[in-house]
Short mmCIF file of C-alpha atoms and ligand atoms in Angstrom, two decimals:
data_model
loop_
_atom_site.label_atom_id
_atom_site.label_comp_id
_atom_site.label_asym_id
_atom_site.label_seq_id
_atom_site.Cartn_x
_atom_site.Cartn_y
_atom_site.Cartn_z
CA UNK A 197 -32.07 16.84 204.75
CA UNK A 198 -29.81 14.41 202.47
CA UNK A 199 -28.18 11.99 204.94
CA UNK A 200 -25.66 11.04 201.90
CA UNK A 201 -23.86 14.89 201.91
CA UNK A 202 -23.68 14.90 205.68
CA UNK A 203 -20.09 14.82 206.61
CA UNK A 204 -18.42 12.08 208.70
CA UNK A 205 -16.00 11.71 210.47
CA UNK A 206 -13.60 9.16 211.24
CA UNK A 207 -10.25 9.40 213.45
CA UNK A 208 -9.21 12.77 212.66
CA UNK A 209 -10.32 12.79 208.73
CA UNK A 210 -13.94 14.40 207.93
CA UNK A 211 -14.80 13.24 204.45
CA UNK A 212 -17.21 15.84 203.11
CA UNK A 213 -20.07 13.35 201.98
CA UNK A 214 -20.60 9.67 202.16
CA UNK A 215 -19.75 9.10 198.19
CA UNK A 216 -16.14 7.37 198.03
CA UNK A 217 -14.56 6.16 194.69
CA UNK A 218 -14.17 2.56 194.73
CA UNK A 219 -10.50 1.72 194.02
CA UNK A 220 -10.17 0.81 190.55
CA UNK A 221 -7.23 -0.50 188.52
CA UNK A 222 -5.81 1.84 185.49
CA UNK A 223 -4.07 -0.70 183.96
CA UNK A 224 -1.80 2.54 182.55
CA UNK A 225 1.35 2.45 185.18
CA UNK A 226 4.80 1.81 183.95
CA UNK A 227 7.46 0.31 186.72
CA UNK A 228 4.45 1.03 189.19
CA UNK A 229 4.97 4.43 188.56
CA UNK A 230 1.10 6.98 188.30
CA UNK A 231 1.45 9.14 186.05
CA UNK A 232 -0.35 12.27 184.57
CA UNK A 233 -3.76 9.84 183.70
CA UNK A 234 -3.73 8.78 187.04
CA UNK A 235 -3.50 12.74 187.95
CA UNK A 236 -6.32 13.32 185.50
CA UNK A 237 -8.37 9.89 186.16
CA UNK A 238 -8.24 10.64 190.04
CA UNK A 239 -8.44 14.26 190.09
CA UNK A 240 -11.61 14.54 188.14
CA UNK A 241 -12.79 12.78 190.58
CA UNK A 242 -11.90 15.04 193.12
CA UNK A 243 -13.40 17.50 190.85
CA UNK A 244 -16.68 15.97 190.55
CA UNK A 245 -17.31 16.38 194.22
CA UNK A 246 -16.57 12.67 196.20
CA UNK A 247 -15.57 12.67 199.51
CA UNK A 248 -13.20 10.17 199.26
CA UNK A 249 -10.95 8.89 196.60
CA UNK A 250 -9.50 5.79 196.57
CA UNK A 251 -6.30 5.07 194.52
CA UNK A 252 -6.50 1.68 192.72
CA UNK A 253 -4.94 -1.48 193.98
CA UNK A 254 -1.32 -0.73 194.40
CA UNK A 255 1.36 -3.56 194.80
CA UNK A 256 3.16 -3.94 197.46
CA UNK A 257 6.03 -6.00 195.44
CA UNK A 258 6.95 -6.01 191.51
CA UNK A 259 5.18 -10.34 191.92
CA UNK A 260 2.12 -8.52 193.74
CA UNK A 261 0.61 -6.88 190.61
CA UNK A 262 -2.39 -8.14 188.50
CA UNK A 263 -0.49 -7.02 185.40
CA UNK A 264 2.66 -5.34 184.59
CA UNK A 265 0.97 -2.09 183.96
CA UNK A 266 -0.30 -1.91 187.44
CA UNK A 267 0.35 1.04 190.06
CA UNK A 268 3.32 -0.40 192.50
CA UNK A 269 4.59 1.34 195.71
CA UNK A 270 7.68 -0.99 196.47
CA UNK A 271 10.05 1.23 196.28
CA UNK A 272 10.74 4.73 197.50
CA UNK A 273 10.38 5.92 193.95
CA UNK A 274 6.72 5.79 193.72
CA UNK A 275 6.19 8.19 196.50
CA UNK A 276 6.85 11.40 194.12
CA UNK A 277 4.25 11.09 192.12
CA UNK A 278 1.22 9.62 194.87
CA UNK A 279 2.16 12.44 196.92
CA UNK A 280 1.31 14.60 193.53
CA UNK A 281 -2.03 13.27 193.47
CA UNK A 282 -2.65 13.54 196.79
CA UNK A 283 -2.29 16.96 196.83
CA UNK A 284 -4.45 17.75 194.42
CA UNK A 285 -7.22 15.52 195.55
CA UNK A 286 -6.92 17.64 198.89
CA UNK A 287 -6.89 20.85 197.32
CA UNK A 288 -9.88 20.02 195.50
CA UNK A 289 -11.77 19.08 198.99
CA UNK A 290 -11.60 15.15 198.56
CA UNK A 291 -9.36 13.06 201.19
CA UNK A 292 -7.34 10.84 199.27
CA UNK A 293 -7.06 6.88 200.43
CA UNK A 294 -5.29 4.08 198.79
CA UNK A 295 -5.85 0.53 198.44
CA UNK A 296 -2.60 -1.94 199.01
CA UNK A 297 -2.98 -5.23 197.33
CA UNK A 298 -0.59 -8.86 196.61
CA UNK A 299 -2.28 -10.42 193.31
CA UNK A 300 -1.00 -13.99 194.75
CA UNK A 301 -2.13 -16.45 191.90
CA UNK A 302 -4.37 -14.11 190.00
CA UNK A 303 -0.74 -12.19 189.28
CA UNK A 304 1.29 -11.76 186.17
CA UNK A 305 -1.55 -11.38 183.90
CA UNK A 306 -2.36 -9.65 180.46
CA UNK A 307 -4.54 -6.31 180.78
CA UNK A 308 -8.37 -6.93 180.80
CA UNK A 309 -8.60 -5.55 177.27
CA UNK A 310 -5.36 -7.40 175.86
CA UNK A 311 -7.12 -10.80 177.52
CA UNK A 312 -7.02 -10.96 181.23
CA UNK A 313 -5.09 -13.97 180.95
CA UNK A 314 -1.86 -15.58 182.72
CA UNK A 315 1.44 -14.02 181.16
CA UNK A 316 4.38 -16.24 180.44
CA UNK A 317 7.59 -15.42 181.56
CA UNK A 318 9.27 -15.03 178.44
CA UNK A 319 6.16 -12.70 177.31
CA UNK A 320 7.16 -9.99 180.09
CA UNK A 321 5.09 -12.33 182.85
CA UNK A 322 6.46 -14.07 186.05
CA UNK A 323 6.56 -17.01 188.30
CA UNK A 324 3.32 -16.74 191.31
CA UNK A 325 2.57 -17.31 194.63
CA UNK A 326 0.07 -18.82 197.13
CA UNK A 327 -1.02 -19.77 199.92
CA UNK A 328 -1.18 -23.40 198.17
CA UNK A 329 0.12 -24.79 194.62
CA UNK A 330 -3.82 -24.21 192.82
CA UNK A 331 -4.49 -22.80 190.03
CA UNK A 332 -6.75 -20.33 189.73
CA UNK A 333 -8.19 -22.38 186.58
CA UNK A 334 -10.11 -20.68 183.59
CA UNK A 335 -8.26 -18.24 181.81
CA UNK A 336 -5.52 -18.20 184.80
CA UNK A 337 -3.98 -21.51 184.15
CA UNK A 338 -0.40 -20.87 185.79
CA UNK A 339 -0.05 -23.16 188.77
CA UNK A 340 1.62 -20.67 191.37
CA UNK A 341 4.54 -22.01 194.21
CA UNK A 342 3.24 -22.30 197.58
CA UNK A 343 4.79 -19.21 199.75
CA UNK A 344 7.24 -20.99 202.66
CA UNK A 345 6.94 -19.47 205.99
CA UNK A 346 9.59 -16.88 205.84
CA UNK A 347 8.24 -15.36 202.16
CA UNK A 348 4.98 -15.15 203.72
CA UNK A 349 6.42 -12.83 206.63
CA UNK A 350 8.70 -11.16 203.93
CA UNK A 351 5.40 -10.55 201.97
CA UNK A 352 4.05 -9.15 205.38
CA UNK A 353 7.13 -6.32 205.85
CA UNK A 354 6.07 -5.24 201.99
CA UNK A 355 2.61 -4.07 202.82
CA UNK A 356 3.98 -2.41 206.09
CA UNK A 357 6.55 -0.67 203.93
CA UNK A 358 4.62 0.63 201.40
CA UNK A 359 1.69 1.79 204.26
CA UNK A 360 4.88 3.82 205.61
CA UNK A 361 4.97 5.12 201.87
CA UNK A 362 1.50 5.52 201.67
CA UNK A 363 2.17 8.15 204.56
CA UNK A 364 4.85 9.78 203.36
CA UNK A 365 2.69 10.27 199.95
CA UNK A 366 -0.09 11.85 201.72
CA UNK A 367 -2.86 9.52 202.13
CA UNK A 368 -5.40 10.09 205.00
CA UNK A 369 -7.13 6.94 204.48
CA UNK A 370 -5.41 3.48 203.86
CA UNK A 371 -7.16 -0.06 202.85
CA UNK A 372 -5.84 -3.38 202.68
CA UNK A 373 -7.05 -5.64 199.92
CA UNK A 374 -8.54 -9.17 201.16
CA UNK A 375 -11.04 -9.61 198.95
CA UNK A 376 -11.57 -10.82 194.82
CA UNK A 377 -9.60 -13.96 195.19
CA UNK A 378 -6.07 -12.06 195.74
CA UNK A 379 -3.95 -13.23 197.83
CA UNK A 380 -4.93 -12.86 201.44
CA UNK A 381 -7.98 -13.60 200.34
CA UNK A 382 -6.64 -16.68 199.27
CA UNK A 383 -5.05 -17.57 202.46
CA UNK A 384 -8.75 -17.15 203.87
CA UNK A 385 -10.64 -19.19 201.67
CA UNK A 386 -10.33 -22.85 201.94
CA UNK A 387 -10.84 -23.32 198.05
CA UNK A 388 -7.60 -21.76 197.42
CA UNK A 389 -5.43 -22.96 200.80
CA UNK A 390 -4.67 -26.61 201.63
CA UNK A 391 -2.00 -25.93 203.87
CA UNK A 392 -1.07 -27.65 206.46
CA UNK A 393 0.82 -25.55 208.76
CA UNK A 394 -0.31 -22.80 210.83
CA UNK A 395 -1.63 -20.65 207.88
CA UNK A 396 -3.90 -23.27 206.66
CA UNK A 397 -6.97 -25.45 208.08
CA UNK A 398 -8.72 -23.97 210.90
CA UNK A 399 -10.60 -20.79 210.38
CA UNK A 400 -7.96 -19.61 213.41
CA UNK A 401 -5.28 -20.47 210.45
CA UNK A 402 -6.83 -19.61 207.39
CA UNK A 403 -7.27 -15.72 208.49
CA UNK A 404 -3.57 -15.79 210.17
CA UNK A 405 -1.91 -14.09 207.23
CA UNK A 406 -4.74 -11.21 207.49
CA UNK A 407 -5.05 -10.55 211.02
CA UNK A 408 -0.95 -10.61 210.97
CA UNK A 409 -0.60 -8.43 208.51
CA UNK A 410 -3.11 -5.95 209.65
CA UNK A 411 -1.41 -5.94 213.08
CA UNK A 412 1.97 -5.34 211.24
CA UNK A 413 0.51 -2.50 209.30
CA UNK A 414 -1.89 -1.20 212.63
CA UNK A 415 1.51 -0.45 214.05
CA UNK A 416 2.80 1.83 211.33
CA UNK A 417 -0.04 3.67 210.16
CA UNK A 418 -1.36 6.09 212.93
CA UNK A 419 -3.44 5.62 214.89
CA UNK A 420 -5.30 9.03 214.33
CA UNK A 421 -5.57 7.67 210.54
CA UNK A 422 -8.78 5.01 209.27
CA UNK A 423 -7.44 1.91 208.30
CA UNK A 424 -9.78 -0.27 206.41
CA UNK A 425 -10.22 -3.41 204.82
CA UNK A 426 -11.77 -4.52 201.75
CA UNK A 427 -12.72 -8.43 202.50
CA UNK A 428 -14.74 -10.91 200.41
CA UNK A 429 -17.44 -11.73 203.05
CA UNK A 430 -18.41 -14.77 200.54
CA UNK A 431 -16.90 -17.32 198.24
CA UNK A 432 -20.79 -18.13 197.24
CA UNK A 433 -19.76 -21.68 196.37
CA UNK A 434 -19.84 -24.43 198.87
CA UNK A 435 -16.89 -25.01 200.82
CA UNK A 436 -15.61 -21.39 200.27
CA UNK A 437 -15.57 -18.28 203.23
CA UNK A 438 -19.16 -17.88 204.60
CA UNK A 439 -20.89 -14.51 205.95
CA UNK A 440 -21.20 -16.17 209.20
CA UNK A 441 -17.46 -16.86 209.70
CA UNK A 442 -16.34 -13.44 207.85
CA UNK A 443 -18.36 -11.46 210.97
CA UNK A 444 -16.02 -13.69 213.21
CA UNK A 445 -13.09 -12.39 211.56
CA UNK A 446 -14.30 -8.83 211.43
CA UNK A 447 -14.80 -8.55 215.18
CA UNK A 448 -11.28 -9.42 215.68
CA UNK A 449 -9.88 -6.90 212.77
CA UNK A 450 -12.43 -4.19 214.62
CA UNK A 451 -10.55 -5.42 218.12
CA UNK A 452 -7.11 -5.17 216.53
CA UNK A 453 -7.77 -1.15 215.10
CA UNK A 454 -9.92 -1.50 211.92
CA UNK A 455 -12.02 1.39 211.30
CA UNK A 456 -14.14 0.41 208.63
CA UNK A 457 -15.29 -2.42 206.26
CA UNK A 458 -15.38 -2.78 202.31
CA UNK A 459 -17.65 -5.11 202.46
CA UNK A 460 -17.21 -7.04 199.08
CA UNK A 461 -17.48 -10.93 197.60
CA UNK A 462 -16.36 -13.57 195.38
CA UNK A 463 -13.87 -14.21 192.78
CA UNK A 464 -11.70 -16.80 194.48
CA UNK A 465 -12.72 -19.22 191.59
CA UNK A 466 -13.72 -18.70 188.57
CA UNK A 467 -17.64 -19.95 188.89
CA UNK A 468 -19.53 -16.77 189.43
CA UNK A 469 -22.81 -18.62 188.48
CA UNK A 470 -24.06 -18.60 191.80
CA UNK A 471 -23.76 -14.69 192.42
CA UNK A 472 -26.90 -12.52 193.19
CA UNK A 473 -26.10 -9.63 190.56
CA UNK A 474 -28.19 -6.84 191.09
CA UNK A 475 -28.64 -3.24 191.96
CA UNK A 476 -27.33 -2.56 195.80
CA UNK A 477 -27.20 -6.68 195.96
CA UNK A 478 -24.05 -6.07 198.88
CA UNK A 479 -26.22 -3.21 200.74
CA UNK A 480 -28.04 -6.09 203.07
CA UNK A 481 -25.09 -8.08 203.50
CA UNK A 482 -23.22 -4.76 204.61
CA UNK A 483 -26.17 -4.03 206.76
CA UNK A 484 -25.96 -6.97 208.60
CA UNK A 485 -22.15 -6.92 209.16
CA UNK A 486 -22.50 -3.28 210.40
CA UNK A 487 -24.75 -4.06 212.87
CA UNK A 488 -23.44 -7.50 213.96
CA UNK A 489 -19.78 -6.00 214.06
CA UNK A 490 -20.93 -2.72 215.10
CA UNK A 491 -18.16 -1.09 212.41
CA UNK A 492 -19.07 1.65 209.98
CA UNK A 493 -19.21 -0.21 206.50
CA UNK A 494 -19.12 0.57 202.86
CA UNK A 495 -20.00 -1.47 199.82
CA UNK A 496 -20.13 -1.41 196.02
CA UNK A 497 -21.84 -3.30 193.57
CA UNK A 498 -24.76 -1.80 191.24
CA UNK A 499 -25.27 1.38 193.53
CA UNK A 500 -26.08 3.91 190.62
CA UNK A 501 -28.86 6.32 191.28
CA UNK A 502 -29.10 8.82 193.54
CA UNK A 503 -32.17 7.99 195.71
CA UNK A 504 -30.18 4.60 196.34
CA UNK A 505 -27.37 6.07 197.59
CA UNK A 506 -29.12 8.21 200.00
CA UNK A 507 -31.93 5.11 201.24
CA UNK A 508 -28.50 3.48 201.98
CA UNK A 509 -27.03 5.74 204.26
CA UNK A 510 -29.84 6.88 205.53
CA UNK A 511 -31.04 3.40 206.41
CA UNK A 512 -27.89 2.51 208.16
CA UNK A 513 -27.17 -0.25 205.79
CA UNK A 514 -23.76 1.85 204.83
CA UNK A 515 -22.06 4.62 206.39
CA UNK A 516 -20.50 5.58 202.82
CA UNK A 517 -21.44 4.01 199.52
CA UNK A 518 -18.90 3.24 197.19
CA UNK A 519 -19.50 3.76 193.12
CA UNK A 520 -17.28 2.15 190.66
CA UNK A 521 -18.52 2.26 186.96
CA UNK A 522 -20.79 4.52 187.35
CA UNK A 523 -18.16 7.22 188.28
CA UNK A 524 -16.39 6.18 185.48
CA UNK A 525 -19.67 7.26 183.45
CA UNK A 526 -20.18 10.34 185.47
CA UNK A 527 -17.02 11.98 187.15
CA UNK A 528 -19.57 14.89 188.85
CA UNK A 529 -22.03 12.31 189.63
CA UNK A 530 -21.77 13.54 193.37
CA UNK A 531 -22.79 17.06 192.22
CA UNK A 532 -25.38 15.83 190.08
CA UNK A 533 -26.76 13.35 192.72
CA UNK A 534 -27.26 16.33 195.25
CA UNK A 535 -28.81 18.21 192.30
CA UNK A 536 -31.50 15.43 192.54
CA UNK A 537 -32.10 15.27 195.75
CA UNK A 538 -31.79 18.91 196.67
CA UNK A 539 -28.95 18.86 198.99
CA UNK A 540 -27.83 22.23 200.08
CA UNK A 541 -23.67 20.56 199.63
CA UNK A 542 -24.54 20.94 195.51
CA UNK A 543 -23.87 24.92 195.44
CA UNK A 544 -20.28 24.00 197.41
CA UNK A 545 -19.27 20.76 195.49
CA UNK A 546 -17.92 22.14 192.40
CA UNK A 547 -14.56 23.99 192.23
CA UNK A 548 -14.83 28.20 192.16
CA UNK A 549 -13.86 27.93 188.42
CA UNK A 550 -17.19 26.02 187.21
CA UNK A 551 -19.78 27.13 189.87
CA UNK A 552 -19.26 30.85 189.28
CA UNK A 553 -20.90 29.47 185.35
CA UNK A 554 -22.70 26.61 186.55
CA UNK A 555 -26.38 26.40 188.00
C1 FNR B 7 -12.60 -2.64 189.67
N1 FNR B 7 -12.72 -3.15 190.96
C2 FNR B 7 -11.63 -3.14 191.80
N2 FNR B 7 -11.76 -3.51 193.10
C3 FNR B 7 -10.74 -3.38 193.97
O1 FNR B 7 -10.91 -3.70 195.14
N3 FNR B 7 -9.54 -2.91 193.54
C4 FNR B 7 -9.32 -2.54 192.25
O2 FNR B 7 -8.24 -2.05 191.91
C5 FNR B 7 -10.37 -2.72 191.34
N4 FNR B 7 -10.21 -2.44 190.01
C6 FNR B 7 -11.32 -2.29 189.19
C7 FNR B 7 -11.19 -1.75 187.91
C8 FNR B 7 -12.31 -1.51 187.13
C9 FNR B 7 -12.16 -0.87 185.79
C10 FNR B 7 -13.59 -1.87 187.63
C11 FNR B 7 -14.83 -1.59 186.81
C12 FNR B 7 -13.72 -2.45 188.86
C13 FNR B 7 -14.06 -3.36 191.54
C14 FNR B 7 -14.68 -2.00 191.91
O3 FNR B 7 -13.96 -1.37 192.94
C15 FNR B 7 -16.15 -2.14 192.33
O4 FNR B 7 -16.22 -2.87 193.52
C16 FNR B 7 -17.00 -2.83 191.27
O5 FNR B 7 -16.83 -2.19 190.02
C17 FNR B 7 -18.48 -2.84 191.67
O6 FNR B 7 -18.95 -1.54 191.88
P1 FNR B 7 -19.82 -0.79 190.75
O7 FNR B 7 -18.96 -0.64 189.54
O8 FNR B 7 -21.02 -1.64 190.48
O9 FNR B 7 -20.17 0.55 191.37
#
């Protein structure tokens, strides 16, 4: 029996099988606003038979996105047309989650496929913050001001008010973004924070912006509701976050309410040189965390076929995998995957309007 289309449950949400959509940015929003691609993009999705959905990473603050064509939820505005897509993504039997995210110095940037690189004010950019005055370097020169203390806890009541949007929209499962060199994970890694007041230095510093803010938002979003993280568990450069110290700060999100782990890496600098790429190269490293923080985990990264997915779960090196790209290539590749390895879930995974036509 497929271990990947068992059903699990979490709080009070049951996702149907352990295939998620990893959250991944549109680059198509106007004002933060979704609109109908998102509907479309998303909904597919749904469609093709994941159990859980992930909106891309969605700004807390206009300063917070990667690009000004990013999805926002700052204002009370956006909640229209999440709650939209939420509904559909229920109707169509996936539970809808959504991924909250500051861009810190990796903000104000041109789309990937316009350049990727830093925007200038006066070319519809802005000014950025961090933890420190770095750069990001590369193709992000712009040096971003260090956040003072009371714009760091300002920065903190934006991702609690949009998780209080993110409930009023509909979403069953929420994750914060502290991973891929944004900005919390920029408080955590020591490449990117050389402050020297309580957020900075220590480890105990370093994660205070992330175990604050995941309090802050603990306390709004219910408790019958996963939270999750998303958390580079490695800088992979010397000097940077280590796997050892990321289990440290996992044990203490788990203690403070955190459900489950992303379990992701990197991008804090630019040198991705020293990266293991490979197929399932984060399913170890997930493995370990999941047993050594005893917290159901997820990962990405180069999980495409269908025999992967289900050695994964069925392993206990995930509890869900996460596909990115190769959902993009294949919205129904949960329908197909349980083709392929028989699962009884393919007859129920498409909607009534295809299976009636559809072996
Ligand atoms: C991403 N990724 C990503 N990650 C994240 O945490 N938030 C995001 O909004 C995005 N945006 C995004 C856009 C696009 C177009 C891609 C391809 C990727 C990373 C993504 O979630 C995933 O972790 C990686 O793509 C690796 O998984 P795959 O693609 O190998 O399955």
């Amino acid at each position: 029996m497929s271990r990947l289309f068992q059903p699990l449950t979490i709080k009070d949400v049951t996702l149907r099988n352990r295939i998620a959509v990893s959250p991944m940015c549109q680059y198509a929003s106007e004002d933060g606003l979704l609109n109908d691609w998102h509907l479309v993009h998303l909904g597919s999705r749904a469609v093709g038979g994941a159990g859980l959905v992930m909106v891309e990473a969605t700004a807390v603050s206009p300063e917070g996105r990667i690009s000004p064509a990013d999805s926002g939820f700052w204002e009370d505005k956006h909640i229209q047309t999440l709650s939209k897509i939420t509904r559909f993504m229920g109707e169509h039997g996936a539970v809808a989650g959504i991924q909250l995210a500051h861009a810190g110095r990796k903000a104000s940037c041109r789309k990937p496929w316009e350049g990727d690189d830093s925007l200038d004010s006066d070319q519809g950019g802005w000014e950025t913050v961090a933890p420190s005055a770095i750069a990001f370097g590369n193709n992000i020169p712009k040096v971003p001001k260090a956040l003072l203390v009371d714009q760091i806890q300002h920065l903190q009541n934006d991702f609690v008010d949009a998780a209080k949007r993110a409930l009023e929209a509909g979403f069953q499962v929420l994750q914060l973004h502290f991973a891929h060199g944004y900005l919390a994970h920029e408080f955590y890694s020591p490449l990117s924070n050389q402050r020297t007041d309580q957020y900075g230095g220590s480890f105990e510093n370093r994660i205070r912006f992330l175990t604050e803010t995941f309090a802050a938002v603990r306390e709004v979003w219910p408790e019958r509701l996963p939270l999750t993280v998303r958390l580079s568990v490695t800088d992979w450069v010397e000097g940077g976050v280590t796997i050892e110290e990321s289990i440290e700060l996992v044990q203490r999100l788990k203690a403070g309410g955190l459900d489950m782990l992303d379990v992701s890496h990197g991008f804090v600098t630019p040198d991705i040189d020293s990266v293991p790429w490979g197929p399932g190269m984060m399913l170890p490293i997930a493995k370990r965390i999941r047993e050594e923080a005893d917290l159901p985990t997820t990962t990405s990264w180069m999980i495409s076929e269908p025999i992967q997915a289900e050695q994964a779960v069925a392993s206990g090196q995930v509890d869900v995998v996460s596909l990115g790209r190769e959902l993009l290539r294949d919205p129904y590749w949960p329908f197909h995957a349980a083709k392929e390895l028989k699962a009884e879930a393919a007859k129920d995974l498409l909607p009534l309007q295809y299976a009636r036509a559809v072996e």
